[in-house]
Amino acid sequence: MDRKQILYVINRKSGASENDDVVNEVTNKMVEINHPFEIFHLTGEDVSSRLKDKIAGYKPDTVVAAGGDGTINLVASVLSGLNIKLGIIPLGSANGLAGELGIPGKIDDALNLILMGKTRPLDVIRINEDHISLHLSDVGINARIIKEFEKEGKRGLKAYFRHFIKELVKPQRSFLCTVTIDGKKHKHHSYMTLIANCNKYGTGAVINPSGKWDDGIFEIIVIRPYRNWILKSFIGAFTGTFNLQPHIEVYKGKSAVINVTPAQELQVDGETLGKFSELRSTIVPHALEVIC
């Protein structure tokens, strides 16, 4: 067992309810095995700066993100460029990335995995220089749903699906999407355009069957207007044939520019970032070592 220091970054408010047990379980486990650790609570303002200072002072070998996909993204952004392992305790509503990486949902099982310390490389997609995406990002219908989901303040998959239904009964308006990749331009009308590093959402919907999170490339997926597109998308997402549906376009590459008109809401790893008209995306291969 690796005896080096572990820093746990805990977001107790991830998911549908406060995770009051995680601090106790982490503390009891680490005290039981007499392993050096500290806890950083993800609360208050300027958390990224304070976390950077904590890491610089404590000098951990491993930093564990205990929270949802947004918490993992924040911790990964801080670890970028540092030779520090990333561990995960999934506490979010959907836990999409943790599911992709095979990380168990029970806190004690996730802790045991972290203590083993076995890692694999994880690619990172840099978006407009200011943001990174580890999992799935998109503009259009899903980002709008997440925006309303965030406004309501209620977490959990039930709240998400409630807003999903509300959005689908509205008249759907497509936007113009131009994807420039490998020197070629592809123009489409789109209901939703994704930048994908992994396969599926936390709901279990597989929208990028051929994607791999350590292959040095990413996928751009365009969902075009099409008759019965909702039904076809649903069937494809839960039968592994999403990329084969007639209204789906998939492009692979290491860098790309996506222009959308009018500007659309963007979500990155489950967190909305506002409206954008241009997304510049570049893959950073094997940017992180993640325990999985």
PDB file of C-alpha atoms in Angstrom:
ATOM      1  CA  MET A   1       0.000   0.000   0.000  1.00  0.00           C
ATOM      2  CA  ASP A   2       1.288   3.456  -0.943  1.00  0.00           C
ATOM      3  CA  ARG A   3       2.063   5.376   2.265  1.00  0.00           C
ATOM      4  CA  LYS A   4       2.305   8.824   0.707  1.00  0.00           C
ATOM      5  CA  GLN A   5      -0.033  11.651   1.686  1.00  0.00           C
ATOM      6  CA  ILE A   6      -3.604  11.895   0.402  1.00  0.00           C
ATOM      7  CA  LEU A   7      -5.647  15.094   0.252  1.00  0.00           C
ATOM      8  CA  TYR A   8      -9.423  14.602   0.146  1.00  0.00           C
ATOM      9  CA  VAL A   9     -11.349  17.445  -1.511  1.00  0.00           C
ATOM     10  CA  ILE A  10     -14.923  16.988  -0.345  1.00  0.00           C
ATOM     11  CA  ASN A  11     -18.064  18.628  -1.709  1.00  0.00           C
ATOM     12  CA  ARG A  12     -20.713  17.560   0.786  1.00  0.00           C
ATOM     13  CA  LYS A  13     -23.489  19.212  -1.264  1.00  0.00           C
ATOM     14  CA  SER A  14     -22.971  17.158  -4.429  1.00  0.00           C
ATOM     15  CA  GLY A  15     -25.908  15.064  -5.577  1.00  0.00           C
ATOM     16  CA  ALA A  16     -29.476  14.973  -4.386  1.00  0.00           C
ATOM     17  CA  SER A  17     -28.705  15.492  -0.686  1.00  0.00           C
ATOM     18  CA  GLU A  18     -25.874  16.485   1.604  1.00  0.00           C
ATOM     19  CA  ASN A  19     -23.281  13.736   1.965  1.00  0.00           C
ATOM     20  CA  ASP A  20     -22.848  13.859   5.725  1.00  0.00           C
ATOM     21  CA  ASP A  21     -21.330  10.377   5.914  1.00  0.00           C
ATOM     22  CA  VAL A  22     -18.363  10.918   3.634  1.00  0.00           C
ATOM     23  CA  VAL A  23     -16.220  12.877   6.104  1.00  0.00           C
ATOM     24  CA  ASN A  24     -16.743  10.278   8.821  1.00  0.00           C
ATOM     25  CA  GLU A  25     -16.082   7.350   6.498  1.00  0.00           C
ATOM     26  CA  VAL A  26     -12.906   8.897   5.110  1.00  0.00           C
ATOM     27  CA  THR A  27     -11.622   9.833   8.566  1.00  0.00           C
ATOM     28  CA  ASN A  28     -12.420   6.444  10.122  1.00  0.00           C
ATOM     29  CA  LYS A  29     -10.824   4.550   7.247  1.00  0.00           C
ATOM     30  CA  MET A  30      -7.612   6.547   7.207  1.00  0.00           C
ATOM     31  CA  VAL A  31      -7.225   6.509  10.999  1.00  0.00           C
ATOM     32  CA  GLU A  32      -7.881   2.767  11.042  1.00  0.00           C
ATOM     33  CA  ILE A  33      -5.000   2.046   8.672  1.00  0.00           C
ATOM     34  CA  ASN A  34      -2.821   4.843  10.079  1.00  0.00           C
ATOM     35  CA  HIS A  35      -2.417   6.510   6.679  1.00  0.00           C
ATOM     36  CA  PRO A  36      -1.481  10.231   6.430  1.00  0.00           C
ATOM     37  CA  PHE A  37      -4.283  12.398   5.051  1.00  0.00           C
ATOM     38  CA  GLU A  38      -5.965  15.775   5.243  1.00  0.00           C
ATOM     39  CA  ILE A  39      -9.428  17.042   4.224  1.00  0.00           C
ATOM     40  CA  PHE A  40     -10.206  20.185   2.228  1.00  0.00           C
ATOM     41  CA  HIS A  41     -13.869  21.225   2.224  1.00  0.00           C
ATOM     42  CA  LEU A  42     -15.067  22.643  -1.079  1.00  0.00           C
ATOM     43  CA  THR A  43     -16.995  25.615   0.279  1.00  0.00           C
ATOM     44  CA  GLY A  44     -16.812  29.403   0.135  1.00  0.00           C
ATOM     45  CA  GLU A  45     -15.342  31.640  -2.527  1.00  0.00           C
ATOM     46  CA  ASP A  46     -12.176  31.375  -4.628  1.00  0.00           C
ATOM     47  CA  VAL A  47     -11.969  27.639  -3.977  1.00  0.00           C
ATOM     48  CA  SER A  48      -9.552  26.946  -6.856  1.00  0.00           C
ATOM     49  CA  SER A  49      -6.994  29.401  -5.524  1.00  0.00           C
ATOM     50  CA  ARG A  50      -7.328  28.110  -1.972  1.00  0.00           C
ATOM     51  CA  LEU A  51      -7.043  24.511  -3.174  1.00  0.00           C
ATOM     52  CA  LYS A  52      -3.864  25.353  -5.090  1.00  0.00           C
ATOM     53  CA  ASP A  53      -2.389  26.860  -1.923  1.00  0.00           C
ATOM     54  CA  LYS A  54      -3.384  23.785   0.076  1.00  0.00           C
ATOM     55  CA  ILE A  55      -1.746  21.438  -2.419  1.00  0.00           C
ATOM     56  CA  ALA A  56       1.414  23.548  -2.523  1.00  0.00           C
ATOM     57  CA  GLY A  57       1.661  23.474   1.267  1.00  0.00           C
ATOM     58  CA  TYR A  58       0.663  19.864   1.934  1.00  0.00           C
ATOM     59  CA  LYS A  59       2.390  18.317  -1.116  1.00  0.00           C
ATOM     60  CA  PRO A  60       0.123  15.261  -1.490  1.00  0.00           C
ATOM     61  CA  ASP A  61       0.905  12.316  -3.740  1.00  0.00           C
ATOM     62  CA  THR A  62      -2.836  11.867  -4.434  1.00  0.00           C
ATOM     63  CA  VAL A  63      -5.739  14.313  -4.464  1.00  0.00           C
ATOM     64  CA  VAL A  64      -9.201  12.766  -4.217  1.00  0.00           C
ATOM     65  CA  ALA A  65     -12.258  14.574  -5.574  1.00  0.00           C
ATOM     66  CA  ALA A  66     -15.284  13.542  -3.484  1.00  0.00           C
ATOM     67  CA  GLY A  67     -18.298  14.927  -5.341  1.00  0.00           C
ATOM     68  CA  GLY A  68     -19.977  14.945  -8.732  1.00  0.00           C
ATOM     69  CA  ASP A  69     -18.576  15.534 -12.214  1.00  0.00           C
ATOM     70  CA  GLY A  70     -18.300  19.296 -11.574  1.00  0.00           C
ATOM     71  CA  THR A  71     -16.197  18.711  -8.462  1.00  0.00           C
ATOM     72  CA  ILE A  72     -13.949  16.298 -10.348  1.00  0.00           C
ATOM     73  CA  ASN A  73     -13.527  18.841 -13.137  1.00  0.00           C
ATOM     74  CA  LEU A  74     -12.537  21.578 -10.669  1.00  0.00           C
ATOM     75  CA  VAL A  75      -9.950  19.364  -8.946  1.00  0.00           C
ATOM     76  CA  ALA A  76      -8.587  18.152 -12.287  1.00  0.00           C
ATOM     77  CA  SER A  77      -8.182  21.765 -13.454  1.00  0.00           C
ATOM     78  CA  VAL A  78      -6.056  22.498 -10.383  1.00  0.00           C
ATOM     79  CA  LEU A  79      -3.975  19.324 -10.883  1.00  0.00           C
ATOM     80  CA  SER A  80      -3.247  20.109 -14.540  1.00  0.00           C
ATOM     81  CA  GLY A  81       0.525  20.089 -15.044  1.00  0.00           C
ATOM     82  CA  LEU A  82       1.237  18.589 -11.615  1.00  0.00           C
ATOM     83  CA  ASN A  83       2.595  15.075 -11.078  1.00  0.00           C
ATOM     84  CA  ILE A  84      -0.204  14.131  -8.685  1.00  0.00           C
ATOM     85  CA  LYS A  85      -2.653  11.221  -8.920  1.00  0.00           C
ATOM     86  CA  LEU A  86      -6.382  11.956  -9.147  1.00  0.00           C
ATOM     87  CA  GLY A  87      -8.731   9.803  -7.099  1.00  0.00           C
ATOM     88  CA  ILE A  88     -12.535   9.916  -7.164  1.00  0.00           C
ATOM     89  CA  ILE A  89     -15.309   9.247  -4.662  1.00  0.00           C
ATOM     90  CA  PRO A  90     -18.557   9.663  -6.662  1.00  0.00           C
ATOM     91  CA  LEU A  91     -21.172  11.668  -4.746  1.00  0.00           C
ATOM     92  CA  GLY A  92     -23.056  13.399  -7.575  1.00  0.00           C
ATOM     93  CA  SER A  93     -26.489  12.938  -9.101  1.00  0.00           C
ATOM     94  CA  ALA A  94     -25.306  11.023 -12.157  1.00  0.00           C
ATOM     95  CA  ASN A  95     -21.547  10.389 -11.685  1.00  0.00           C
ATOM     96  CA  GLY A  96     -20.980  10.000 -15.407  1.00  0.00           C
ATOM     97  CA  LEU A  97     -17.174  10.031 -15.395  1.00  0.00           C
ATOM     98  CA  ALA A  98     -16.898   7.719 -12.382  1.00  0.00           C
ATOM     99  CA  GLY A  99     -19.151   5.251 -14.179  1.00  0.00           C
ATOM    100  CA  GLU A 100     -16.930   5.368 -17.268  1.00  0.00           C
ATOM    101  CA  LEU A 101     -13.841   4.693 -15.151  1.00  0.00           C
ATOM    102  CA  GLY A 102     -15.400   1.784 -13.272  1.00  0.00           C
ATOM    103  CA  ILE A 103     -15.242   3.517  -9.895  1.00  0.00           C
ATOM    104  CA  PRO A 104     -17.637   1.957  -7.344  1.00  0.00           C
ATOM    105  CA  GLY A 105     -20.488   4.015  -5.952  1.00  0.00           C
ATOM    106  CA  LYS A 106     -20.074   2.968  -2.311  1.00  0.00           C
ATOM    107  CA  ILE A 107     -17.730   5.219  -0.361  1.00  0.00           C
ATOM    108  CA  ASP A 108     -15.841   2.374   1.335  1.00  0.00           C
ATOM    109  CA  ASP A 109     -15.289   0.548  -1.965  1.00  0.00           C
ATOM    110  CA  ALA A 110     -14.066   3.754  -3.612  1.00  0.00           C
ATOM    111  CA  LEU A 111     -11.677   4.324  -0.684  1.00  0.00           C
ATOM    112  CA  ASN A 112     -10.235   0.829  -1.047  1.00  0.00           C
ATOM    113  CA  LEU A 113      -9.644   1.474  -4.739  1.00  0.00           C
ATOM    114  CA  ILE A 114      -7.889   4.781  -3.969  1.00  0.00           C
ATOM    115  CA  LEU A 115      -5.591   3.110  -1.450  1.00  0.00           C
ATOM    116  CA  MET A 116      -4.508   0.591  -4.093  1.00  0.00           C
ATOM    117  CA  GLY A 117      -3.197   3.562  -6.087  1.00  0.00           C
ATOM    118  CA  LYS A 118      -3.309   1.896  -9.522  1.00  0.00           C
ATOM    119  CA  THR A 119      -3.714   4.496 -12.284  1.00  0.00           C
ATOM    120  CA  ARG A 120      -4.463   4.879 -15.967  1.00  0.00           C
ATOM    121  CA  PRO A 121      -3.890   7.951 -18.116  1.00  0.00           C
ATOM    122  CA  LEU A 122      -6.857  10.197 -18.875  1.00  0.00           C
ATOM    123  CA  ASP A 123      -7.026  12.637 -21.789  1.00  0.00           C
ATOM    124  CA  VAL A 124      -8.318  16.158 -21.237  1.00  0.00           C
ATOM    125  CA  ILE A 125     -10.091  18.386 -23.774  1.00  0.00           C
ATOM    126  CA  ARG A 126      -9.205  22.057 -23.441  1.00  0.00           C
ATOM    127  CA  ILE A 127     -12.094  24.321 -24.500  1.00  0.00           C
ATOM    128  CA  ASN A 128     -11.446  27.989 -25.344  1.00  0.00           C
ATOM    129  CA  GLU A 129      -8.245  27.792 -23.232  1.00  0.00           C
ATOM    130  CA  ASP A 130     -10.197  28.640 -20.059  1.00  0.00           C
ATOM    131  CA  HIS A 131     -11.969  25.333 -19.444  1.00  0.00           C
ATOM    132  CA  ILE A 132     -11.236  21.614 -19.520  1.00  0.00           C
ATOM    133  CA  SER A 133     -13.595  18.730 -20.175  1.00  0.00           C
ATOM    134  CA  LEU A 134     -12.893  15.226 -18.895  1.00  0.00           C
ATOM    135  CA  HIS A 135     -16.179  13.617 -19.823  1.00  0.00           C
ATOM    136  CA  LEU A 136     -18.880  15.180 -22.032  1.00  0.00           C
ATOM    137  CA  SER A 137     -19.673  18.755 -23.026  1.00  0.00           C
ATOM    138  CA  ASP A 138     -22.416  20.058 -25.268  1.00  0.00           C
ATOM    139  CA  VAL A 139     -24.384  23.033 -26.584  1.00  0.00           C
ATOM    140  CA  GLY A 140     -28.099  22.990 -27.288  1.00  0.00           C
ATOM    141  CA  ILE A 141     -30.967  21.087 -25.724  1.00  0.00           C
ATOM    142  CA  ASN A 142     -29.114  19.218 -22.951  1.00  0.00           C
ATOM    143  CA  ALA A 143     -27.267  22.333 -21.784  1.00  0.00           C
ATOM    144  CA  ARG A 144     -30.598  24.204 -21.605  1.00  0.00           C
ATOM    145  CA  ILE A 145     -32.074  21.401 -19.509  1.00  0.00           C
ATOM    146  CA  ILE A 146     -29.117  21.522 -17.107  1.00  0.00           C
ATOM    147  CA  LYS A 147     -29.458  25.312 -16.894  1.00  0.00           C
ATOM    148  CA  GLU A 148     -33.077  24.984 -15.720  1.00  0.00           C
ATOM    149  CA  PHE A 149     -32.082  22.116 -13.450  1.00  0.00           C
ATOM    150  CA  GLU A 150     -29.489  24.373 -11.777  1.00  0.00           C
ATOM    151  CA  LYS A 151     -31.971  27.238 -11.387  1.00  0.00           C
ATOM    152  CA  GLU A 152     -34.408  25.024  -9.515  1.00  0.00           C
ATOM    153  CA  GLY A 153     -31.748  24.082  -6.996  1.00  0.00           C
ATOM    154  CA  LYS A 154     -33.015  20.516  -6.610  1.00  0.00           C
ATOM    155  CA  ARG A 155     -30.535  17.774  -7.421  1.00  0.00           C
ATOM    156  CA  GLY A 156     -30.939  14.191  -8.552  1.00  0.00           C
ATOM    157  CA  LEU A 157     -31.970  12.364 -11.701  1.00  0.00           C
ATOM    158  CA  LYS A 158     -35.699  12.833 -11.035  1.00  0.00           C
ATOM    159  CA  ALA A 159     -35.298  16.615 -11.152  1.00  0.00           C
ATOM    160  CA  TYR A 160     -33.234  16.343 -14.346  1.00  0.00           C
ATOM    161  CA  PHE A 161     -35.816  14.181 -16.118  1.00  0.00           C
ATOM    162  CA  ARG A 162     -38.609  16.539 -15.077  1.00  0.00           C
ATOM    163  CA  HIS A 163     -36.856  19.373 -16.911  1.00  0.00           C
ATOM    164  CA  PHE A 164     -36.016  16.992 -19.771  1.00  0.00           C
ATOM    165  CA  ILE A 165     -39.723  16.383 -20.382  1.00  0.00           C
ATOM    166  CA  LYS A 166     -40.521  20.107 -20.099  1.00  0.00           C
ATOM    167  CA  GLU A 167     -37.897  20.923 -22.719  1.00  0.00           C
ATOM    168  CA  LEU A 168     -39.041  18.245 -25.155  1.00  0.00           C
ATOM    169  CA  VAL A 169     -42.656  19.450 -25.227  1.00  0.00           C
ATOM    170  CA  LYS A 170     -41.502  22.914 -26.321  1.00  0.00           C
ATOM    171  CA  PRO A 171     -41.229  23.701 -30.058  1.00  0.00           C
ATOM    172  CA  GLN A 172     -37.673  22.741 -30.972  1.00  0.00           C
ATOM    173  CA  ARG A 173     -35.519  25.330 -32.723  1.00  0.00           C
ATOM    174  CA  SER A 174     -32.326  24.240 -34.385  1.00  0.00           C
ATOM    175  CA  PHE A 175     -29.177  26.352 -34.618  1.00  0.00           C
ATOM    176  CA  LEU A 176     -26.599  26.587 -37.371  1.00  0.00           C
ATOM    177  CA  CYS A 177     -23.472  24.637 -36.466  1.00  0.00           C
ATOM    178  CA  THR A 178     -20.198  24.736 -38.404  1.00  0.00           C
ATOM    179  CA  VAL A 179     -17.546  22.193 -37.411  1.00  0.00           C
ATOM    180  CA  THR A 180     -14.030  22.832 -38.702  1.00  0.00           C
ATOM    181  CA  ILE A 181     -11.801  19.813 -38.156  1.00  0.00           C
ATOM    182  CA  ASP A 182      -8.687  18.596 -39.986  1.00  0.00           C
ATOM    183  CA  GLY A 183      -8.978  21.579 -42.310  1.00  0.00           C
ATOM    184  CA  LYS A 184     -12.499  20.687 -43.456  1.00  0.00           C
ATOM    185  CA  LYS A 185     -15.748  22.511 -42.706  1.00  0.00           C
ATOM    186  CA  HIS A 186     -19.014  20.712 -42.072  1.00  0.00           C
ATOM    187  CA  LYS A 187     -22.217  22.754 -41.818  1.00  0.00           C
ATOM    188  CA  HIS A 188     -25.388  21.457 -40.217  1.00  0.00           C
ATOM    189  CA  HIS A 189     -28.550  22.560 -38.522  1.00  0.00           C
ATOM    190  CA  SER A 190     -28.377  21.061 -35.050  1.00  0.00           C
ATOM    191  CA  TYR A 191     -30.506  20.493 -31.959  1.00  0.00           C
ATOM    192  CA  MET A 192     -27.431  19.584 -29.950  1.00  0.00           C
ATOM    193  CA  THR A 193     -23.693  19.354 -30.586  1.00  0.00           C
ATOM    194  CA  LEU A 194     -21.372  17.419 -28.290  1.00  0.00           C
ATOM    195  CA  ILE A 195     -17.652  17.392 -27.573  1.00  0.00           C
ATOM    196  CA  ALA A 196     -17.038  13.888 -26.268  1.00  0.00           C
ATOM    197  CA  ASN A 197     -14.075  12.342 -24.477  1.00  0.00           C
ATOM    198  CA  CYS A 198     -16.083   9.362 -23.157  1.00  0.00           C
ATOM    199  CA  ASN A 199     -18.994   7.120 -24.106  1.00  0.00           C
ATOM    200  CA  LYS A 200     -22.072   7.844 -22.048  1.00  0.00           C
ATOM    201  CA  TYR A 201     -23.960  10.192 -19.765  1.00  0.00           C
ATOM    202  CA  GLY A 202     -24.596   9.306 -16.139  1.00  0.00           C
ATOM    203  CA  THR A 203     -28.149   8.351 -17.130  1.00  0.00           C
ATOM    204  CA  GLY A 204     -26.676   5.399 -19.022  1.00  0.00           C
ATOM    205  CA  ALA A 205     -27.359   6.886 -22.466  1.00  0.00           C
ATOM    206  CA  VAL A 206     -24.464   5.840 -24.741  1.00  0.00           C
ATOM    207  CA  ILE A 207     -23.969   8.653 -27.248  1.00  0.00           C
ATOM    208  CA  ASN A 208     -20.360   7.967 -28.283  1.00  0.00           C
ATOM    209  CA  PRO A 209     -19.937   4.181 -28.588  1.00  0.00           C
ATOM    210  CA  SER A 210     -16.508   4.376 -30.255  1.00  0.00           C
ATOM    211  CA  GLY A 211     -15.016   6.934 -27.849  1.00  0.00           C
ATOM    212  CA  LYS A 212     -12.025   6.133 -25.615  1.00  0.00           C
ATOM    213  CA  TRP A 213     -10.793   8.393 -22.841  1.00  0.00           C
ATOM    214  CA  ASP A 214      -7.088   7.654 -23.403  1.00  0.00           C
ATOM    215  CA  ASP A 215      -6.708   7.429 -27.201  1.00  0.00           C
ATOM    216  CA  GLY A 216      -5.488  10.995 -27.879  1.00  0.00           C
ATOM    217  CA  ILE A 217      -8.542  12.057 -29.910  1.00  0.00           C
ATOM    218  CA  PHE A 218     -12.075  13.253 -29.201  1.00  0.00           C
ATOM    219  CA  GLU A 219     -15.381  13.129 -31.018  1.00  0.00           C
ATOM    220  CA  ILE A 220     -17.752  15.885 -32.104  1.00  0.00           C
ATOM    221  CA  ILE A 221     -21.311  14.627 -32.436  1.00  0.00           C
ATOM    222  CA  VAL A 222     -24.032  16.628 -34.174  1.00  0.00           C
ATOM    223  CA  ILE A 223     -27.707  15.761 -33.643  1.00  0.00           C
ATOM    224  CA  ARG A 224     -29.535  17.085 -36.719  1.00  0.00           C
ATOM    225  CA  PRO A 225     -33.274  17.773 -37.103  1.00  0.00           C
ATOM    226  CA  TYR A 226     -34.951  14.617 -38.379  1.00  0.00           C
ATOM    227  CA  ARG A 227     -38.369  12.991 -38.333  1.00  0.00           C
ATOM    228  CA  ASN A 228     -38.890  11.147 -35.029  1.00  0.00           C
ATOM    229  CA  TRP A 229     -35.414  12.243 -33.927  1.00  0.00           C
ATOM    230  CA  ILE A 230     -36.263  11.926 -30.219  1.00  0.00           C
ATOM    231  CA  LEU A 231     -37.389   8.306 -30.552  1.00  0.00           C
ATOM    232  CA  LYS A 232     -34.463   7.396 -32.800  1.00  0.00           C
ATOM    233  CA  SER A 233     -32.014   9.069 -30.403  1.00  0.00           C
ATOM    234  CA  PHE A 234     -33.471   7.206 -27.427  1.00  0.00           C
ATOM    235  CA  ILE A 235     -33.336   3.841 -29.182  1.00  0.00           C
ATOM    236  CA  GLY A 236     -29.789   4.475 -30.380  1.00  0.00           C
ATOM    237  CA  ALA A 237     -28.580   5.633 -26.954  1.00  0.00           C
ATOM    238  CA  PHE A 238     -29.767   2.488 -25.212  1.00  0.00           C
ATOM    239  CA  THR A 239     -28.887  -0.069 -27.905  1.00  0.00           C
ATOM    240  CA  GLY A 240     -25.333   1.086 -28.639  1.00  0.00           C
ATOM    241  CA  THR A 241     -26.280   2.318 -32.121  1.00  0.00           C
ATOM    242  CA  PHE A 242     -26.491   6.058 -31.508  1.00  0.00           C
ATOM    243  CA  ASN A 243     -23.730   6.857 -34.004  1.00  0.00           C
ATOM    244  CA  LEU A 244     -25.506   4.793 -36.694  1.00  0.00           C
ATOM    245  CA  GLN A 245     -28.760   6.767 -36.605  1.00  0.00           C
ATOM    246  CA  PRO A 246     -29.563   8.755 -39.796  1.00  0.00           C
ATOM    247  CA  HIS A 247     -29.640  12.126 -37.996  1.00  0.00           C
ATOM    248  CA  ILE A 248     -26.253  11.751 -36.279  1.00  0.00           C
ATOM    249  CA  GLU A 249     -22.937  13.063 -37.615  1.00  0.00           C
ATOM    250  CA  VAL A 250     -19.668  12.086 -35.902  1.00  0.00           C
ATOM    251  CA  TYR A 251     -16.276  13.703 -36.468  1.00  0.00           C
ATOM    252  CA  LYS A 252     -13.000  12.644 -34.862  1.00  0.00           C
ATOM    253  CA  GLY A 253      -9.879  14.727 -34.349  1.00  0.00           C
ATOM    254  CA  LYS A 254      -7.293  16.300 -32.090  1.00  0.00           C
ATOM    255  CA  SER A 255      -8.458  19.886 -32.473  1.00  0.00           C
ATOM    256  CA  ALA A 256     -11.545  21.579 -33.840  1.00  0.00           C
ATOM    257  CA  VAL A 257     -13.493  24.819 -33.970  1.00  0.00           C
ATOM    258  CA  ILE A 258     -17.259  24.812 -33.552  1.00  0.00           C
ATOM    259  CA  ASN A 259     -19.205  27.939 -34.512  1.00  0.00           C
ATOM    260  CA  VAL A 260     -22.895  28.188 -33.618  1.00  0.00           C
ATOM    261  CA  THR A 261     -25.516  30.758 -34.618  1.00  0.00           C
ATOM    262  CA  PRO A 262     -27.201  32.025 -32.551  1.00  0.00           C
ATOM    263  CA  ALA A 263     -25.029  31.587 -29.446  1.00  0.00           C
ATOM    264  CA  GLN A 264     -25.990  28.563 -27.356  1.00  0.00           C
ATOM    265  CA  GLU A 265     -25.768  27.548 -23.712  1.00  0.00           C
ATOM    266  CA  LEU A 266     -22.665  25.429 -23.003  1.00  0.00           C
ATOM    267  CA  GLN A 267     -22.372  22.740 -20.348  1.00  0.00           C
ATOM    268  CA  VAL A 268     -19.033  21.148 -19.445  1.00  0.00           C
ATOM    269  CA  ASP A 269     -19.033  17.987 -17.331  1.00  0.00           C
ATOM    270  CA  GLY A 270     -22.465  18.804 -15.940  1.00  0.00           C
ATOM    271  CA  GLU A 271     -21.930  22.522 -15.193  1.00  0.00           C
ATOM    272  CA  THR A 272     -23.280  25.341 -17.382  1.00  0.00           C
ATOM    273  CA  LEU A 273     -20.913  28.154 -18.341  1.00  0.00           C
ATOM    274  CA  GLY A 274     -23.134  30.589 -20.247  1.00  0.00           C
ATOM    275  CA  LYS A 275     -23.767  31.175 -23.944  1.00  0.00           C
ATOM    276  CA  PHE A 276     -21.031  30.789 -26.562  1.00  0.00           C
ATOM    277  CA  SER A 277     -20.884  31.280 -30.310  1.00  0.00           C
ATOM    278  CA  GLU A 278     -17.432  29.713 -30.782  1.00  0.00           C
ATOM    279  CA  LEU A 279     -15.789  26.706 -29.126  1.00  0.00           C
ATOM    280  CA  ARG A 280     -12.119  25.946 -29.782  1.00  0.00           C
ATOM    281  CA  SER A 281     -11.290  22.447 -28.596  1.00  0.00           C
ATOM    282  CA  THR A 282      -7.908  20.727 -28.331  1.00  0.00           C
ATOM    283  CA  ILE A 283      -7.026  17.339 -26.887  1.00  0.00           C
ATOM    284  CA  VAL A 284      -4.287  17.072 -24.259  1.00  0.00           C
ATOM    285  CA  PRO A 285      -3.318  13.376 -24.299  1.00  0.00           C
ATOM    286  CA  HIS A 286      -2.686  11.621 -20.980  1.00  0.00           C
ATOM    287  CA  ALA A 287      -2.932  14.884 -19.048  1.00  0.00           C
ATOM    288  CA  LEU A 288      -3.903  13.158 -15.791  1.00  0.00           C
ATOM    289  CA  GLU A 289      -3.177   9.917 -13.969  1.00  0.00           C
ATOM    290  CA  VAL A 290      -6.496   8.769 -12.517  1.00  0.00           C
ATOM    291  CA  ILE A 291      -6.990   5.939 -10.033  1.00  0.00           C
ATOM    292  CA  CYS A 292      -9.524   3.562 -11.566  1.00  0.00           C
TER     293      CYS A 292
END
